[in-house]
């Protein structure tokens, strides 16, 4: 498969349309890119990675508005399907996303009030049925079969999490990934990670917990435009670029975001129906970007419905610009 080979010209491999054609894209990069720090590479990511496992029985988050909570109890047959349509941002499973080439996973973690003491779930308006520990194990097992691929896991949100639950989660992370974890420090290159047998950079958006554990990295900045219209989202991203990129790892989000006014005006629509027609426009913006150390360069680019178009291929292809050919 060409997706796992380096071309004779030293350019990036040709990426086919197969969903798992990018399963080993990092190890297939031109060797000249193995010494580029990860924050200067172009890395595709998924926004709200775990929403593919939401369903009509998923409970509404306790952080949602009081009105929504009341409606969910009074009119569940109407409220629940509407919330579900606007909560799902991905359709591929986490393994399928990794096979497709996604290397940044956006993990919004929560503890449900009515849940068992140690069961942690994911959340995006609704709580997932998937458990955090099971998902991290699935990622670890995938990495074992792809020993030169590196993932960036962004753990955040932490709804309902106590200090004890944070420590429990960190212990799970340590037990599951072990020596795969890269301790925080200077952003490494692929060659450095391979030499140390490390495959996971895990950012943790709780500063006090992060400071207690060397295996955890600080929260990764995420450029979130909070826009329904793709033109306004691109305008926001270009404005952020003009201000200069952060110094380390960071994410430019090409995910569209609905608001209550939009949902009420389009009751039968969904986030998928909003997103899919606009993916070609957003992908055009992606293809115009360049990774690298420059102040207007991009790094991680995260999107919704990552298997639905050429986004992952486009983001990986940007690394070719670093070769100067």
JSON list of N, CA and C in Angstrom, two decimals, residues 95-173:
[
{"chain": "A", "resi": 95, "resn": "UNK", "atom": "N", "xyz": [-10.72, 3.96, 16.89]},
{"chain": "A", "resi": 95, "resn": "UNK", "atom": "CA", "xyz": [-9.78, 3.14, 16.11]},
{"chain": "A", "resi": 95, "resn": "UNK", "atom": "C", "xyz": [-9.85, 3.50, 14.63]},
{"chain": "A", "resi": 96, "resn": "UNK", "atom": "N", "xyz": [-11.05, 3.71, 14.12]},
{"chain": "A", "resi": 96, "resn": "UNK", "atom": "CA", "xyz": [-11.20, 4.11, 12.71]},
{"chain": "A", "resi": 96, "resn": "UNK", "atom": "C", "xyz": [-10.59, 5.48, 12.45]},
{"chain": "A", "resi": 97, "resn": "UNK", "atom": "N", "xyz": [-10.72, 6.38, 13.41]},
{"chain": "A", "resi": 97, "resn": "UNK", "atom": "CA", "xyz": [-10.09, 7.70, 13.26]},
{"chain": "A", "resi": 97, "resn": "UNK", "atom": "C", "xyz": [-8.57, 7.58, 13.21]},
{"chain": "A", "resi": 98, "resn": "UNK", "atom": "N", "xyz": [-8.01, 6.75, 14.08]},
{"chain": "A", "resi": 98, "resn": "UNK", "atom": "CA", "xyz": [-6.56, 6.55, 14.06]},
{"chain": "A", "resi": 98, "resn": "UNK", "atom": "C", "xyz": [-6.12, 5.90, 12.76]},
{"chain": "A", "resi": 99, "resn": "UNK", "atom": "N", "xyz": [-6.87, 4.91, 12.28]},
{"chain": "A", "resi": 99, "resn": "UNK", "atom": "CA", "xyz": [-6.56, 4.28, 11.00]},
{"chain": "A", "resi": 99, "resn": "UNK", "atom": "C", "xyz": [-6.62, 5.29, 9.86]},
{"chain": "A", "resi": 100, "resn": "UNK", "atom": "N", "xyz": [-7.53, 6.26, 9.97]},
{"chain": "A", "resi": 100, "resn": "UNK", "atom": "CA", "xyz": [-7.69, 7.27, 8.92]},
{"chain": "A", "resi": 100, "resn": "UNK", "atom": "C", "xyz": [-6.58, 8.31, 8.94]},
{"chain": "A", "resi": 101, "resn": "UNK", "atom": "N", "xyz": [-5.77, 8.34, 10.03]},
{"chain": "A", "resi": 101, "resn": "UNK", "atom": "CA", "xyz": [-4.65, 9.28, 10.10]},
{"chain": "A", "resi": 101, "resn": "UNK", "atom": "C", "xyz": [-4.78, 10.35, 11.16]},
{"chain": "A", "resi": 102, "resn": "UNK", "atom": "N", "xyz": [-5.88, 10.38, 11.89]},
{"chain": "A", "resi": 102, "resn": "UNK", "atom": "CA", "xyz": [-6.05, 11.37, 12.95]},
{"chain": "A", "resi": 102, "resn": "UNK", "atom": "C", "xyz": [-5.02, 11.10, 14.06]},
{"chain": "A", "resi": 103, "resn": "UNK", "atom": "N", "xyz": [-4.32, 12.15, 14.51]},
{"chain": "A", "resi": 103, "resn": "UNK", "atom": "CA", "xyz": [-3.30, 11.97, 15.54]},
{"chain": "A", "resi": 103, "resn": "UNK", "atom": "C", "xyz": [-3.49, 12.92, 16.73]},
{"chain": "A", "resi": 104, "resn": "UNK", "atom": "N", "xyz": [-4.53, 13.72, 16.70]},
{"chain": "A", "resi": 104, "resn": "UNK", "atom": "CA", "xyz": [-4.90, 14.54, 17.86]},
{"chain": "A", "resi": 104, "resn": "UNK", "atom": "C", "xyz": [-6.33, 14.16, 18.22]},
{"chain": "A", "resi": 105, "resn": "UNK", "atom": "N", "xyz": [-6.53, 13.73, 19.47]},
{"chain": "A", "resi": 105, "resn": "UNK", "atom": "CA", "xyz": [-7.85, 13.32, 19.93]},
{"chain": "A", "resi": 105, "resn": "UNK", "atom": "C", "xyz": [-8.31, 14.26, 21.04]},
{"chain": "A", "resi": 106, "resn": "UNK", "atom": "N", "xyz": [-9.49, 14.80, 20.87]},
{"chain": "A", "resi": 106, "resn": "UNK", "atom": "CA", "xyz": [-10.10, 15.78, 21.78]},
{"chain": "A", "resi": 106, "resn": "UNK", "atom": "C", "xyz": [-11.02, 15.02, 22.73]},
{"chain": "A", "resi": 107, "resn": "UNK", "atom": "N", "xyz": [-10.55, 14.79, 23.95]},
{"chain": "A", "resi": 107, "resn": "UNK", "atom": "CA", "xyz": [-11.25, 13.91, 24.90]},
{"chain": "A", "resi": 107, "resn": "UNK", "atom": "C", "xyz": [-11.86, 14.76, 26.02]},
{"chain": "A", "resi": 108, "resn": "UNK", "atom": "N", "xyz": [-13.19, 14.95, 25.97]},
{"chain": "A", "resi": 108, "resn": "UNK", "atom": "CA", "xyz": [-13.90, 15.74, 26.99]},
{"chain": "A", "resi": 108, "resn": "UNK", "atom": "C", "xyz": [-14.42, 14.78, 28.05]},
{"chain": "A", "resi": 109, "resn": "UNK", "atom": "N", "xyz": [-13.84, 14.83, 29.23]},
{"chain": "A", "resi": 109, "resn": "UNK", "atom": "CA", "xyz": [-14.07, 13.80, 30.26]},
{"chain": "A", "resi": 109, "resn": "UNK", "atom": "C", "xyz": [-15.01, 14.32, 31.35]},
{"chain": "A", "resi": 110, "resn": "UNK", "atom": "N", "xyz": [-15.88, 13.44, 31.85]},
{"chain": "A", "resi": 110, "resn": "UNK", "atom": "CA", "xyz": [-16.85, 13.84, 32.87]},
{"chain": "A", "resi": 110, "resn": "UNK", "atom": "C", "xyz": [-17.16, 12.67, 33.79]},
{"chain": "A", "resi": 111, "resn": "UNK", "atom": "N", "xyz": [-17.60, 13.02, 34.98]},
{"chain": "A", "resi": 111, "resn": "UNK", "atom": "CA", "xyz": [-18.14, 12.04, 35.92]},
{"chain": "A", "resi": 111, "resn": "UNK", "atom": "C", "xyz": [-19.61, 12.36, 36.14]},
{"chain": "A", "resi": 112, "resn": "UNK", "atom": "N", "xyz": [-20.49, 11.43, 35.79]},
{"chain": "A", "resi": 112, "resn": "UNK", "atom": "CA", "xyz": [-21.93, 11.65, 35.94]},
{"chain": "A", "resi": 112, "resn": "UNK", "atom": "C", "xyz": [-22.32, 11.57, 37.41]},
{"chain": "A", "resi": 113, "resn": "UNK", "atom": "N", "xyz": [-23.21, 12.46, 37.82]},
{"chain": "A", "resi": 113, "resn": "UNK", "atom": "CA", "xyz": [-23.65, 12.47, 39.22]},
{"chain": "A", "resi": 113, "resn": "UNK", "atom": "C", "xyz": [-24.28, 11.14, 39.61]},
{"chain": "A", "resi": 114, "resn": "UNK", "atom": "N", "xyz": [-25.06, 10.57, 38.67]},
{"chain": "A", "resi": 114, "resn": "UNK", "atom": "CA", "xyz": [-25.74, 9.31, 38.97]},
{"chain": "A", "resi": 114, "resn": "UNK", "atom": "C", "xyz": [-24.89, 8.09, 38.59]},
{"chain": "A", "resi": 115, "resn": "UNK", "atom": "N", "xyz": [-23.67, 8.34, 38.15]},
{"chain": "A", "resi": 115, "resn": "UNK", "atom": "CA", "xyz": [-22.80, 7.23, 37.74]},
{"chain": "A", "resi": 115, "resn": "UNK", "atom": "C", "xyz": [-22.14, 6.57, 38.94]},
{"chain": "A", "resi": 116, "resn": "UNK", "atom": "N", "xyz": [-21.50, 5.45, 38.69]},
{"chain": "A", "resi": 116, "resn": "UNK", "atom": "CA", "xyz": [-20.78, 4.77, 39.76]},
{"chain": "A", "resi": 116, "resn": "UNK", "atom": "C", "xyz": [-19.55, 5.59, 40.15]},
{"chain": "A", "resi": 117, "resn": "UNK", "atom": "N", "xyz": [-18.97, 5.26, 41.28]},
{"chain": "A", "resi": 117, "resn": "UNK", "atom": "CA", "xyz": [-17.94, 6.11, 41.89]},
{"chain": "A", "resi": 117, "resn": "UNK", "atom": "C", "xyz": [-16.76, 6.39, 40.98]},
{"chain": "A", "resi": 118, "resn": "UNK", "atom": "N", "xyz": [-16.28, 5.38, 40.26]},
{"chain": "A", "resi": 118, "resn": "UNK", "atom": "CA", "xyz": [-15.05, 5.53, 39.48]},
{"chain": "A", "resi": 118, "resn": "UNK", "atom": "C", "xyz": [-15.26, 5.51, 37.97]},
{"chain": "A", "resi": 119, "resn": "UNK", "atom": "N", "xyz": [-16.50, 5.34, 37.51]},
{"chain": "A", "resi": 119, "resn": "UNK", "atom": "CA", "xyz": [-16.72, 5.29, 36.07]},
{"chain": "A", "resi": 119, "resn": "UNK", "atom": "C", "xyz": [-16.70, 6.70, 35.48]},
{"chain": "A", "resi": 120, "resn": "UNK", "atom": "N", "xyz": [-15.75, 6.94, 34.57]},
{"chain": "A", "resi": 120, "resn": "UNK", "atom": "CA", "xyz": [-15.63, 8.22, 33.89]},
{"chain": "A", "resi": 120, "resn": "UNK", "atom": "C", "xyz": [-16.10, 8.06, 32.45]},
{"chain": "A", "resi": 121, "resn": "UNK", "atom": "N", "xyz": [-16.84, 9.06, 31.97]},
{"chain": "A", "resi": 121, "resn": "UNK", "atom": "CA", "xyz": [-17.40, 9.02, 30.62]},
{"chain": "A", "resi": 121, "resn": "UNK", "atom": "C", "xyz": [-16.88, 10.22, 29.83]},
{"chain": "A", "resi": 122, "resn": "UNK", "atom": "N", "xyz": [-17.29, 10.32, 28.58]},
{"chain": "A", "resi": 122, "resn": "UNK", "atom": "CA", "xyz": [-17.01, 11.50, 27.77]},
{"chain": "A", "resi": 122, "resn": "UNK", "atom": "C", "xyz": [-18.30, 12.30, 27.65]},
{"chain": "A", "resi": 123, "resn": "UNK", "atom": "N", "xyz": [-18.18, 13.58, 27.32]},
{"chain": "A", "resi": 123, "resn": "UNK", "atom": "CA", "xyz": [-19.36, 14.43, 27.29]},
{"chain": "A", "resi": 123, "resn": "UNK", "atom": "C", "xyz": [-19.27, 15.47, 26.18]},
{"chain": "A", "resi": 124, "resn": "UNK", "atom": "N", "xyz": [-20.40, 15.69, 25.52]},
{"chain": "A", "resi": 124, "resn": "UNK", "atom": "CA", "xyz": [-20.61, 16.83, 24.63]},
{"chain": "A", "resi": 124, "resn": "UNK", "atom": "C", "xyz": [-22.11, 17.06, 24.58]},
{"chain": "A", "resi": 125, "resn": "UNK", "atom": "N", "xyz": [-22.61, 17.84, 25.51]},
{"chain": "A", "resi": 125, "resn": "UNK", "atom": "CA", "xyz": [-24.04, 18.05, 25.75]},
{"chain": "A", "resi": 125, "resn": "UNK", "atom": "C", "xyz": [-24.69, 16.79, 26.35]},
{"chain": "A", "resi": 126, "resn": "UNK", "atom": "N", "xyz": [-24.30, 15.64, 25.86]},
{"chain": "A", "resi": 126, "resn": "UNK", "atom": "CA", "xyz": [-24.77, 14.36, 26.38]},
{"chain": "A", "resi": 126, "resn": "UNK", "atom": "C", "xyz": [-23.58, 13.55, 26.88]},
{"chain": "A", "resi": 127, "resn": "UNK", "atom": "N", "xyz": [-23.84, 12.61, 27.78]},
{"chain": "A", "resi": 127, "resn": "UNK", "atom": "CA", "xyz": [-22.80, 11.71, 28.26]},
{"chain": "A", "resi": 127, "resn": "UNK", "atom": "C", "xyz": [-22.74, 10.47, 27.36]},
{"chain": "A", "resi": 128, "resn": "UNK", "atom": "N", "xyz": [-21.53, 10.04, 27.03]},
{"chain": "A", "resi": 128, "resn": "UNK", "atom": "CA", "xyz": [-21.38, 8.84, 26.23]},
{"chain": "A", "resi": 128, "resn": "UNK", "atom": "C", "xyz": [-21.57, 7.59, 27.09]},
{"chain": "A", "resi": 129, "resn": "UNK", "atom": "N", "xyz": [-21.89, 6.50, 26.42]},
{"chain": "A", "resi": 129, "resn": "UNK", "atom": "CA", "xyz": [-21.92, 5.21, 27.11]},
{"chain": "A", "resi": 129, "resn": "UNK", "atom": "C", "xyz": [-20.50, 4.67, 27.26]},
{"chain": "A", "resi": 130, "resn": "UNK", "atom": "N", "xyz": [-19.60, 5.08, 26.37]},
{"chain": "A", "resi": 130, "resn": "UNK", "atom": "CA", "xyz": [-18.21, 4.62, 26.42]},
{"chain": "A", "resi": 130, "resn": "UNK", "atom": "C", "xyz": [-17.52, 5.12, 27.69]},
{"chain": "A", "resi": 131, "resn": "UNK", "atom": "N", "xyz": [-16.72, 4.26, 28.29]},
{"chain": "A", "resi": 131, "resn": "UNK", "atom": "CA", "xyz": [-15.96, 4.63, 29.48]},
{"chain": "A", "resi": 131, "resn": "UNK", "atom": "C", "xyz": [-14.55, 5.07, 29.08]},
{"chain": "A", "resi": 132, "resn": "UNK", "atom": "N", "xyz": [-14.00, 6.02, 29.82]},
{"chain": "A", "resi": 132, "resn": "UNK", "atom": "CA", "xyz": [-12.69, 6.57, 29.52]},
{"chain": "A", "resi": 132, "resn": "UNK", "atom": "C", "xyz": [-11.62, 5.49, 29.58]},
{"chain": "A", "resi": 133, "resn": "UNK", "atom": "N", "xyz": [-11.64, 4.67, 30.60]},
{"chain": "A", "resi": 133, "resn": "UNK", "atom": "CA", "xyz": [-10.61, 3.64, 30.76]},
{"chain": "A", "resi": 133, "resn": "UNK", "atom": "C", "xyz": [-10.61, 2.67, 29.59]},
{"chain": "A", "resi": 134, "resn": "UNK", "atom": "N", "xyz": [-11.79, 2.28, 29.12]},
{"chain": "A", "resi": 134, "resn": "UNK", "atom": "CA", "xyz": [-11.88, 1.37, 27.97]},
{"chain": "A", "resi": 134, "resn": "UNK", "atom": "C", "xyz": [-11.34, 2.02, 26.70]},
{"chain": "A", "resi": 135, "resn": "UNK", "atom": "N", "xyz": [-11.65, 3.30, 26.53]},
{"chain": "A", "resi": 135, "resn": "UNK", "atom": "CA", "xyz": [-11.20, 4.01, 25.33]},
{"chain": "A", "resi": 135, "resn": "UNK", "atom": "C", "xyz": [-9.69, 4.18, 25.33]},
{"chain": "A", "resi": 136, "resn": "UNK", "atom": "N", "xyz": [-9.11, 4.55, 26.47]},
{"chain": "A", "resi": 136, "resn": "UNK", "atom": "CA", "xyz": [-7.65, 4.69, 26.55]},
{"chain": "A", "resi": 136, "resn": "UNK", "atom": "C", "xyz": [-6.97, 3.35, 26.27]},
{"chain": "A", "resi": 137, "resn": "UNK", "atom": "N", "xyz": [-7.58, 2.28, 26.74]},
{"chain": "A", "resi": 137, "resn": "UNK", "atom": "CA", "xyz": [-7.04, 0.93, 26.46]},
{"chain": "A", "resi": 137, "resn": "UNK", "atom": "C", "xyz": [-7.09, 0.64, 24.96]},
{"chain": "A", "resi": 138, "resn": "UNK", "atom": "N", "xyz": [-8.18, 1.02, 24.32]},
{"chain": "A", "resi": 138, "resn": "UNK", "atom": "CA", "xyz": [-8.32, 0.81, 22.86]},
{"chain": "A", "resi": 138, "resn": "UNK", "atom": "C", "xyz": [-7.24, 1.58, 22.11]},
{"chain": "A", "resi": 139, "resn": "UNK", "atom": "N", "xyz": [-6.96, 2.81, 22.53]},
{"chain": "A", "resi": 139, "resn": "UNK", "atom": "CA", "xyz": [-5.91, 3.62, 21.90]},
{"chain": "A", "resi": 139, "resn": "UNK", "atom": "C", "xyz": [-4.55, 2.96, 22.10]},
{"chain": "A", "resi": 140, "resn": "UNK", "atom": "N", "xyz": [-4.28, 2.49, 23.32]},
{"chain": "A", "resi": 140, "resn": "UNK", "atom": "CA", "xyz": [-3.01, 1.84, 23.63]},
{"chain": "A", "resi": 140, "resn": "UNK", "atom": "C", "xyz": [-2.81, 0.59, 22.78]},
{"chain": "A", "resi": 141, "resn": "UNK", "atom": "N", "xyz": [-3.86, -0.19, 22.63]},
{"chain": "A", "resi": 141, "resn": "UNK", "atom": "CA", "xyz": [-3.75, -1.41, 21.81]},
{"chain": "A", "resi": 141, "resn": "UNK", "atom": "C", "xyz": [-3.49, -1.06, 20.35]},
{"chain": "A", "resi": 142, "resn": "UNK", "atom": "N", "xyz": [-4.08, 0.02, 19.87]},
{"chain": "A", "resi": 142, "resn": "UNK", "atom": "CA", "xyz": [-3.82, 0.44, 18.49]},
{"chain": "A", "resi": 142, "resn": "UNK", "atom": "C", "xyz": [-2.35, 0.86, 18.34]},
{"chain": "A", "resi": 143, "resn": "UNK", "atom": "N", "xyz": [-1.84, 1.60, 19.31]},
{"chain": "A", "resi": 143, "resn": "UNK", "atom": "CA", "xyz": [-0.45, 2.06, 19.25]},
{"chain": "A", "resi": 143, "resn": "UNK", "atom": "C", "xyz": [0.52, 0.88, 19.26]},
{"chain": "A", "resi": 144, "resn": "UNK", "atom": "N", "xyz": [0.20, -0.17, 19.99]},
{"chain": "A", "resi": 144, "resn": "UNK", "atom": "CA", "xyz": [1.09, -1.34, 20.04]},
{"chain": "A", "resi": 144, "resn": "UNK", "atom": "C", "xyz": [1.25, -1.97, 18.66]},
{"chain": "A", "resi": 145, "resn": "UNK", "atom": "N", "xyz": [0.24, -1.86, 17.83]},
{"chain": "A", "resi": 145, "resn": "UNK", "atom": "CA", "xyz": [0.32, -2.42, 16.48]},
{"chain": "A", "resi": 145, "resn": "UNK", "atom": "C", "xyz": [0.84, -1.41, 15.46]},
{"chain": "A", "resi": 146, "resn": "UNK", "atom": "N", "xyz": [1.08, -0.17, 15.91]},
{"chain": "A", "resi": 146, "resn": "UNK", "atom": "CA", "xyz": [1.62, 0.90, 15.04]},
{"chain": "A", "resi": 146, "resn": "UNK", "atom": "C", "xyz": [2.73, 1.60, 15.82]},
{"chain": "A", "resi": 147, "resn": "UNK", "atom": "N", "xyz": [3.86, 0.93, 16.03]},
{"chain": "A", "resi": 147, "resn": "UNK", "atom": "CA", "xyz": [4.87, 1.39, 17.00]},
{"chain": "A", "resi": 147, "resn": "UNK", "atom": "C", "xyz": [5.59, 2.68, 16.64]},
{"chain": "A", "resi": 148, "resn": "UNK", "atom": "N", "xyz": [5.43, 3.19, 15.41]},
{"chain": "A", "resi": 148, "resn": "UNK", "atom": "CA", "xyz": [6.09, 4.46, 15.07]},
{"chain": "A", "resi": 148, "resn": "UNK", "atom": "C", "xyz": [5.10, 5.60, 14.88]},
{"chain": "A", "resi": 149, "resn": "UNK", "atom": "N", "xyz": [3.86, 5.37, 15.27]},
{"chain": "A", "resi": 149, "resn": "UNK", "atom": "CA", "xyz": [2.87, 6.44, 15.22]},
{"chain": "A", "resi": 149, "resn": "UNK", "atom": "C", "xyz": [2.75, 7.09, 16.59]},
{"chain": "A", "resi": 150, "resn": "UNK", "atom": "N", "xyz": [2.50, 8.38, 16.60]},
{"chain": "A", "resi": 150, "resn": "UNK", "atom": "CA", "xyz": [2.44, 9.17, 17.83]},
{"chain": "A", "resi": 150, "resn": "UNK", "atom": "C", "xyz": [1.08, 9.86, 17.91]},
{"chain": "A", "resi": 151, "resn": "UNK", "atom": "N", "xyz": [0.48, 9.83, 19.09]},
{"chain": "A", "resi": 151, "resn": "UNK", "atom": "CA", "xyz": [-0.81, 10.50, 19.27]},
{"chain": "A", "resi": 151, "resn": "UNK", "atom": "C", "xyz": [-0.69, 11.58, 20.33]},
{"chain": "A", "resi": 152, "resn": "UNK", "atom": "N", "xyz": [-1.48, 12.63, 20.14]},
{"chain": "A", "resi": 152, "resn": "UNK", "atom": "CA", "xyz": [-1.59, 13.72, 21.11]},
{"chain": "A", "resi": 152, "resn": "UNK", "atom": "C", "xyz": [-3.00, 13.64, 21.69]},
{"chain": "A", "resi": 153, "resn": "UNK", "atom": "N", "xyz": [-3.10, 13.34, 22.97]},
{"chain": "A", "resi": 153, "resn": "UNK", "atom": "CA", "xyz": [-4.39, 13.20, 23.63]},
{"chain": "A", "resi": 153, "resn": "UNK", "atom": "C", "xyz": [-4.65, 14.44, 24.48]},
{"chain": "A", "resi": 154, "resn": "UNK", "atom": "N", "xyz": [-5.71, 15.16, 24.16]},
{"chain": "A", "resi": 154, "resn": "UNK", "atom": "CA", "xyz": [-6.06, 16.37, 24.91]},
{"chain": "A", "resi": 154, "resn": "UNK", "atom": "C", "xyz": [-7.20, 16.04, 25.86]},
{"chain": "A", "resi": 155, "resn": "UNK", "atom": "N", "xyz": [-6.88, 15.86, 27.13]},
{"chain": "A", "resi": 155, "resn": "UNK", "atom": "CA", "xyz": [-7.89, 15.56, 28.14]},
{"chain": "A", "resi": 155, "resn": "UNK", "atom": "C", "xyz": [-8.36, 16.88, 28.75]},
{"chain": "A", "resi": 156, "resn": "UNK", "atom": "N", "xyz": [-9.66, 17.12, 28.67]},
{"chain": "A", "resi": 156, "resn": "UNK", "atom": "CA", "xyz": [-10.17, 18.39, 29.16]},
{"chain": "A", "resi": 156, "resn": "UNK", "atom": "C", "xyz": [-11.62, 18.29, 29.58]},
{"chain": "A", "resi": 157, "resn": "UNK", "atom": "N", "xyz": [-12.22, 19.41, 29.90]},
{"chain": "A", "resi": 157, "resn": "UNK", "atom": "CA", "xyz": [-13.59, 19.54, 30.40]},
{"chain": "A", "resi": 157, "resn": "UNK", "atom": "C", "xyz": [-13.67, 19.15, 31.87]},
{"chain": "A", "resi": 158, "resn": "UNK", "atom": "N", "xyz": [-13.54, 17.87, 32.18]},
{"chain": "A", "resi": 158, "resn": "UNK", "atom": "CA", "xyz": [-13.48, 17.37, 33.56]},
{"chain": "A", "resi": 158, "resn": "UNK", "atom": "C", "xyz": [-14.72, 17.74, 34.38]},
{"chain": "A", "resi": 159, "resn": "UNK", "atom": "N", "xyz": [-15.86, 17.68, 33.74]},
{"chain": "A", "resi": 159, "resn": "UNK", "atom": "CA", "xyz": [-17.12, 17.95, 34.45]},
{"chain": "A", "resi": 159, "resn": "UNK", "atom": "C", "xyz": [-17.31, 16.97, 35.62]},
{"chain": "A", "resi": 160, "resn": "UNK", "atom": "N", "xyz": [-17.62, 17.51, 36.81]},
{"chain": "A", "resi": 160, "resn": "UNK", "atom": "CA", "xyz": [-17.90, 16.68, 37.97]},
{"chain": "A", "resi": 160, "resn": "UNK", "atom": "C", "xyz": [-16.71, 15.97, 38.57]},
{"chain": "A", "resi": 161, "resn": "UNK", "atom": "N", "xyz": [-15.51, 16.37, 38.19]},
{"chain": "A", "resi": 161, "resn": "UNK", "atom": "CA", "xyz": [-14.30, 15.67, 38.66]},
{"chain": "A", "resi": 161, "resn": "UNK", "atom": "C", "xyz": [-13.77, 16.27, 39.96]},
{"chain": "A", "resi": 162, "resn": "UNK", "atom": "N", "xyz": [-13.59, 15.42, 40.96]},
{"chain": "A", "resi": 162, "resn": "UNK", "atom": "CA", "xyz": [-12.95, 15.82, 42.21]},
{"chain": "A", "resi": 162, "resn": "UNK", "atom": "C", "xyz": [-11.44, 15.58, 42.09]},
{"chain": "A", "resi": 163, "resn": "UNK", "atom": "N", "xyz": [-10.69, 16.05, 43.08]},
{"chain": "A", "resi": 163, "resn": "UNK", "atom": "CA", "xyz": [-9.25, 15.80, 43.08]},
{"chain": "A", "resi": 163, "resn": "UNK", "atom": "C", "xyz": [-8.95, 14.31, 43.10]},
{"chain": "A", "resi": 164, "resn": "UNK", "atom": "N", "xyz": [-9.73, 13.56, 43.86]},
{"chain": "A", "resi": 164, "resn": "UNK", "atom": "CA", "xyz": [-9.53, 12.10, 43.91]},
{"chain": "A", "resi": 164, "resn": "UNK", "atom": "C", "xyz": [-9.77, 11.46, 42.55]},
{"chain": "A", "resi": 165, "resn": "UNK", "atom": "N", "xyz": [-10.78, 11.95, 41.83]},
{"chain": "A", "resi": 165, "resn": "UNK", "atom": "CA", "xyz": [-11.05, 11.39, 40.51]},
{"chain": "A", "resi": 165, "resn": "UNK", "atom": "C", "xyz": [-9.96, 11.77, 39.51]},
{"chain": "A", "resi": 166, "resn": "UNK", "atom": "N", "xyz": [-9.40, 12.97, 39.65]},
{"chain": "A", "resi": 166, "resn": "UNK", "atom": "CA", "xyz": [-8.26, 13.34, 38.80]},
{"chain": "A", "resi": 166, "resn": "UNK", "atom": "C", "xyz": [-7.09, 12.37, 39.04]},
{"chain": "A", "resi": 167, "resn": "UNK", "atom": "N", "xyz": [-6.81, 12.08, 40.31]},
{"chain": "A", "resi": 167, "resn": "UNK", "atom": "CA", "xyz": [-5.71, 11.16, 40.62]},
{"chain": "A", "resi": 167, "resn": "UNK", "atom": "C", "xyz": [-6.02, 9.75, 40.13]},
{"chain": "A", "resi": 168, "resn": "UNK", "atom": "N", "xyz": [-7.27, 9.35, 40.23]},
{"chain": "A", "resi": 168, "resn": "UNK", "atom": "CA", "xyz": [-7.67, 8.05, 39.70]},
{"chain": "A", "resi": 168, "resn": "UNK", "atom": "C", "xyz": [-7.45, 7.98, 38.19]},
{"chain": "A", "resi": 169, "resn": "UNK", "atom": "N", "xyz": [-7.84, 9.06, 37.47]},
{"chain": "A", "resi": 169, "resn": "UNK", "atom": "CA", "xyz": [-7.67, 9.10, 36.02]},
{"chain": "A", "resi": 169, "resn": "UNK", "atom": "C", "xyz": [-6.19, 9.06, 35.65]},
{"chain": "A", "resi": 170, "resn": "UNK", "atom": "N", "xyz": [-5.36, 9.82, 36.35]},
{"chain": "A", "resi": 170, "resn": "UNK", "atom": "CA", "xyz": [-3.93, 9.82, 36.06]},
{"chain": "A", "resi": 170, "resn": "UNK", "atom": "C", "xyz": [-3.34, 8.43, 36.29]},
{"chain": "A", "resi": 171, "resn": "UNK", "atom": "N", "xyz": [-3.77, 7.75, 37.34]},
{"chain": "A", "resi": 171, "resn": "UNK", "atom": "CA", "xyz": [-3.29, 6.38, 37.59]},
{"chain": "A", "resi": 171, "resn": "UNK", "atom": "C", "xyz": [-3.69, 5.46, 36.45]},
{"chain": "A", "resi": 172, "resn": "UNK", "atom": "N", "xyz": [-4.91, 5.60, 35.94]},
{"chain": "A", "resi": 172, "resn": "UNK", "atom": "CA", "xyz": [-5.35, 4.82, 34.78]},
{"chain": "A", "resi": 172, "resn": "UNK", "atom": "C", "xyz": [-4.45, 5.09, 33.58]},
{"chain": "A", "resi": 173, "resn": "UNK", "atom": "N", "xyz": [-4.17, 6.36, 33.34]},
{"chain": "A", "resi": 173, "resn": "UNK", "atom": "CA", "xyz": [-3.31, 6.75, 32.22]},
{"chain": "A", "resi": 173, "resn": "UNK", "atom": "C", "xyz": [-1.93, 6.11, 32.36]}
]
